[in-house]
């Protein structure tokens, strides 16, 4: 006998077959009963037991060289790795801060702290003060041409919205004869955009209309 | 030619195309892969030529996209992945464990034909349909929206994948069941360990790229809506599928090279390889850990934050077994007396280039860093340092090492050393400049970088240097081809063991092995790097011949 | 013994080694099959987890009676294959032929049922992919988002499984002709054993497909 291998008795094979049929019937019946969340795990458990039975007895793993058991286990293990690490992404995608420990939690806490802290609002400043501090270097109120055009009668030439734009984003429209980029750079350097509140800018525009 | 060798056992083209001899199959792979390497190399030169100067120099955008796609596909799937297992694994592994052949010789031949069929499909697709510009990763929705040539290329990858599976399967069974008496697991040469670990990865990972390509094929053909976002599919899911194979595939590429380097370090340091067990087991460890890190390719693809963190941490783990190998190689040289023959030059080159490639790999494995470097030339440089500086340099070193055994002839040592220096200089000039370009933000896959010149005026100079480097590299490689051909026809006849190595292919076969490898099955009584017994071995070998 | 010696390849030392190698090779091949199918199971799991109600609803369209019947047929074929190995080990080749023919019958029944299932779906416009356009009574209500994904996955999984069944069918025909020609004995029956392993795996995959697609 070159292949003195274990011959599995017919009786064993028949019993296994009977159990497999029985499990099939059970899985059909249980699937038709509403068990809520238990349906899926139960069906998978039954399928898993059936597969194990086939592998151990029909495929004779029980009597086989152990290395083949190892081979099969590795294959199944890596299929499970593939499944679980992929699901770890697809199920949690877009959810931030789901870890119990570590950096994500710290980041979330930091974010919460930031949200509780009221955003500092710059105090209201009178338009004259604003003008003296930020504008007068370049824009006169008496018609003299400086680095920039004079602001006399500004509201006759531009509607308030347009003036606002010219302050907040000066380079969109540059009056011919003047250099662009200068105003925004200067205002940035003086901290105009961070230190002057919206209300102050509005009153500045209104005040300019009276000059 | 030596009498009674496997080369002279039978003659004619048919005896080669229908051979089941593992050594001849190894040579079939060598010829095919050399041709693909030439093709991929020419494409690379064309890509670099386009980038010599800003602006459109030679090719338009579409042509450029096709060039780098084809370069990537050819080099990855037709050269590097099958390279070392196909050529050297086939030739050397059975002899090293004292077997007459692999466990399934006909399957082995079939693998070569399947591999060739895959290659033919890829080339046919390119010639008949043309225009694949997805990059070698076939990301959806590029690929699901691209031309039908993608169908050809995905089928090619699918088919070539089976060749890889069958080769891996063959090697695993061969190592388990065909070892000569006395060849215990702890006497296996480290090259065998590396190929064995690689084979595990091939068998476990390649089927997934198979099903991925099937699904992509169906996505394109029937619009099944699994990957294509336009149909409610999820493109990121494709990336999971793709990288579950393709990251382990990086280890399919690098592990065999590490095995070659271990053998070279032992032989040319005349020294028991330090930490044998650690090197052997670290190969297996890398093989397994390699399966757990695929998500680090997807940090910026929109996967979940938790996944990114897990994958980033697992990626660091890979550095441990890799580090173990590098330290042990250095220790082997430190304790031994180093003999700087051409193969050893490549081993040292590997050590240098791969360390750079590996360390930059850790850098881009850091989640926070990768977000910035992703899709820049930094990544391009990183994977060329690993794939070319690691895998291909390992292959070239191995080919030099086993050349006398394969052909029975020696090559010109001086020419070998000059070529090695050219390759080293050319390689570093080509790719180190790309690290600089990438870290300054030059994105990959653009044929025209003139828009970059405003913010990065040095880009022109660096790109020109990189292109010049690629020409030097090409010159070195052409030189290897020339002296190899010269050696084949005019080279000096080699002795059975010109390097004084201690593994079975050197100690127990003639200058060129017989058709069935050994006169009689060797009885192994020593470890693979037992150099203090080397004199006995060589003495008995001379009596035989 | 002479037969065993005749089948021993020159590169093996003993026929025991040859048999072990062949069997291990087969197991490795089965592992690649498992991983091949794992890709489809992953796609199924991901889409099921994203759209559980759609999948539950769409799976009602598959007839659990036909699926269940096919499960039993495949289990029976696995049983007869296991029995055929039992008898080939005892050298009773006539019984082996009969059992393999019964197996073939089971395989044929499986494919016929599958054929009716597929054509029944096609008739109502249930196609994989872009062709999905359900029409007719009780079918039109399945024209909902992500139902096409369910049916695509259903057709791909059962389709690729079906291809494996067809391959198995071919293998059984081949085995029958070899048994009849007296190629196997209790000393050498490797092809029967290996085909058996392959067939059991095909059965195991269906064991999972049935509940996932038809029941839950």
Short mmCIF file of C-alpha atoms in Angstrom, two decimals, chain A residues 11-152:
data_model
loop_
_atom_site.label_atom_id
_atom_site.label_comp_id
_atom_site.label_asym_id
_atom_site.label_seq_id
_atom_site.Cartn_x
_atom_site.Cartn_y
_atom_site.Cartn_z
CA UNK A 11 -21.08 5.29 8.36
CA UNK A 12 -19.13 8.44 9.27
CA UNK A 13 -19.69 9.92 5.84
CA UNK A 14 -23.41 9.16 5.99
CA UNK A 15 -23.80 10.70 9.42
CA UNK A 16 -22.04 13.87 8.29
CA UNK A 17 -24.22 14.07 5.21
CA UNK A 18 -27.34 13.71 7.35
CA UNK A 19 -26.18 16.46 9.69
CA UNK A 20 -25.44 18.74 6.73
CA UNK A 21 -28.95 18.23 5.35
CA UNK A 22 -30.43 18.85 8.78
CA UNK A 23 -28.43 22.06 9.17
CA UNK A 24 -29.62 23.24 5.77
CA UNK A 25 -33.23 22.74 6.82
CA UNK A 26 -32.60 24.50 10.12
CA UNK A 27 -31.02 27.51 8.45
CA UNK A 28 -33.96 27.84 6.07
CA UNK A 29 -36.45 27.67 8.92
CA UNK A 30 -34.61 30.07 11.22
CA UNK A 31 -34.13 32.55 8.41
CA UNK A 32 -37.88 32.63 7.85
CA UNK A 33 -38.53 33.46 11.50
CA UNK A 34 -37.96 37.10 12.37
CA UNK A 35 -35.17 37.12 14.96
CA UNK A 36 -34.09 40.71 14.54
CA UNK A 37 -30.33 41.20 14.64
CA UNK A 38 -29.78 37.51 15.40
CA UNK A 39 -30.74 36.33 11.91
CA UNK A 40 -27.47 37.12 10.17
CA UNK A 41 -25.04 35.80 12.81
CA UNK A 42 -27.13 32.65 13.18
CA UNK A 43 -27.16 31.95 9.44
CA UNK A 44 -23.41 32.57 9.27
CA UNK A 45 -22.76 30.33 12.26
CA UNK A 46 -24.74 27.51 10.66
CA UNK A 47 -22.94 27.99 7.34
CA UNK A 48 -19.62 28.04 9.18
CA UNK A 49 -20.36 24.78 10.98
CA UNK A 50 -21.40 23.15 7.72
CA UNK A 51 -18.21 24.30 6.04
CA UNK A 52 -16.15 22.99 8.95
CA UNK A 53 -17.85 19.61 8.77
CA UNK A 54 -17.15 19.33 5.05
CA UNK A 55 -13.53 20.37 5.55
CA UNK A 56 -12.84 18.10 8.49
CA UNK A 57 -14.57 14.93 7.35
CA UNK A 58 -15.28 15.04 3.60
CA UNK A 59 -11.97 16.71 2.86
CA UNK A 60 -10.37 14.46 5.48
CA UNK A 61 -8.44 17.23 7.20
CA UNK A 62 -8.86 15.33 10.45
CA UNK A 63 -6.67 12.52 9.12
CA UNK A 64 -4.43 14.66 6.94
CA UNK A 65 -0.96 16.12 7.27
CA UNK A 66 -1.13 19.07 9.67
CA UNK A 67 0.55 21.36 7.17
CA UNK A 68 -2.60 21.31 5.05
CA UNK A 69 -4.62 22.43 8.06
CA UNK A 70 -2.17 25.30 8.42
CA UNK A 71 -2.51 26.18 4.74
CA UNK A 72 -6.29 26.33 4.95
CA UNK A 73 -6.23 28.31 8.21
CA UNK A 74 -3.89 30.88 6.69
CA UNK A 75 -6.15 31.30 3.69
CA UNK A 76 -9.20 31.82 5.88
CA UNK A 77 -7.28 34.14 8.21
CA UNK A 78 -6.26 36.42 5.37
CA UNK A 79 -9.73 36.45 3.88
CA UNK A 80 -10.93 37.62 7.32
CA UNK A 81 -8.19 40.27 7.51
CA UNK A 82 -9.21 41.55 4.10
CA UNK A 83 -12.86 41.68 5.11
CA UNK A 84 -12.40 43.25 8.52
CA UNK A 85 -9.85 45.93 7.65
CA UNK A 86 -11.91 46.98 4.64
CA UNK A 87 -15.06 47.16 6.75
CA UNK A 88 -13.11 49.11 9.38
CA UNK A 89 -12.86 51.81 6.76
CA UNK A 90 -16.19 51.62 4.96
CA UNK A 91 -18.20 51.48 8.18
CA UNK A 92 -16.40 54.32 9.91
CA UNK A 93 -15.66 56.59 7.00
CA UNK A 94 -16.43 60.22 7.76
CA UNK A 95 -16.69 59.55 11.49
CA UNK A 96 -13.99 61.46 13.34
CA UNK A 97 -12.92 60.98 16.90
CA UNK A 98 -14.20 57.46 17.31
CA UNK A 99 -11.23 56.23 19.27
CA UNK A 100 -11.38 56.08 23.03
CA UNK A 101 -7.82 57.16 23.52
CA UNK A 102 -5.07 58.91 21.72
CA UNK A 103 -4.67 61.91 19.58
CA UNK A 104 -8.08 61.96 17.98
CA UNK A 105 -9.78 62.47 21.33
CA UNK A 106 -7.38 65.25 22.19
CA UNK A 107 -8.10 66.90 18.88
CA UNK A 108 -11.83 66.67 19.49
CA UNK A 109 -11.50 68.08 22.99
CA UNK A 110 -9.43 70.93 21.67
CA UNK A 111 -12.09 71.62 19.11
CA UNK A 112 -14.81 71.67 21.78
CA UNK A 113 -12.82 74.05 23.93
CA UNK A 114 -12.39 76.32 20.96
CA UNK A 115 -16.09 76.29 20.25
CA UNK A 116 -16.98 77.22 23.85
CA UNK A 117 -14.62 80.18 23.84
CA UNK A 118 -16.46 83.15 22.33
CA UNK A 119 -14.71 84.47 19.27
CA UNK A 120 -13.12 87.76 20.34
CA UNK A 121 -14.90 90.66 18.72
CA UNK A 122 -12.95 93.80 18.15
CA UNK A 123 -14.33 96.72 20.09
CA UNK A 124 -16.23 99.41 18.21
CA UNK A 125 -14.02 102.23 17.09
CA UNK A 126 -15.23 105.68 16.07
CA UNK A 127 -14.86 106.39 12.34
CA UNK A 128 -12.61 109.42 12.93
CA UNK A 129 -10.21 107.26 14.92
CA UNK A 130 -10.18 104.60 12.23
CA UNK A 131 -9.55 107.15 9.53
CA UNK A 132 -6.74 108.80 11.52
CA UNK A 133 -5.09 105.48 12.24
CA UNK A 134 -5.39 103.60 8.98
CA UNK A 135 -6.35 105.88 6.06
CA UNK A 136 -4.94 109.36 6.40
CA UNK A 137 -1.40 108.47 5.31
CA UNK A 138 -2.56 107.91 1.74
CA UNK A 139 -6.05 109.38 1.36
CA UNK A 140 -6.74 113.05 2.09
CA UNK A 141 -10.16 114.53 2.80
CA UNK A 142 -9.44 117.90 1.14
CA UNK A 143 -8.98 116.88 -2.51
CA UNK A 144 -5.17 116.64 -2.41
CA UNK A 145 -3.84 113.64 -4.28
CA UNK A 146 -1.59 111.41 -2.11
CA UNK A 147 -0.47 107.85 -2.59
CA UNK A 148 -4.13 107.14 -3.18
CA UNK A 149 -7.00 109.29 -4.43
CA UNK A 150 -8.69 111.80 -2.12
CA UNK A 151 -11.84 110.58 -0.39
CA UNK A 152 -13.83 113.83 -0.79
#
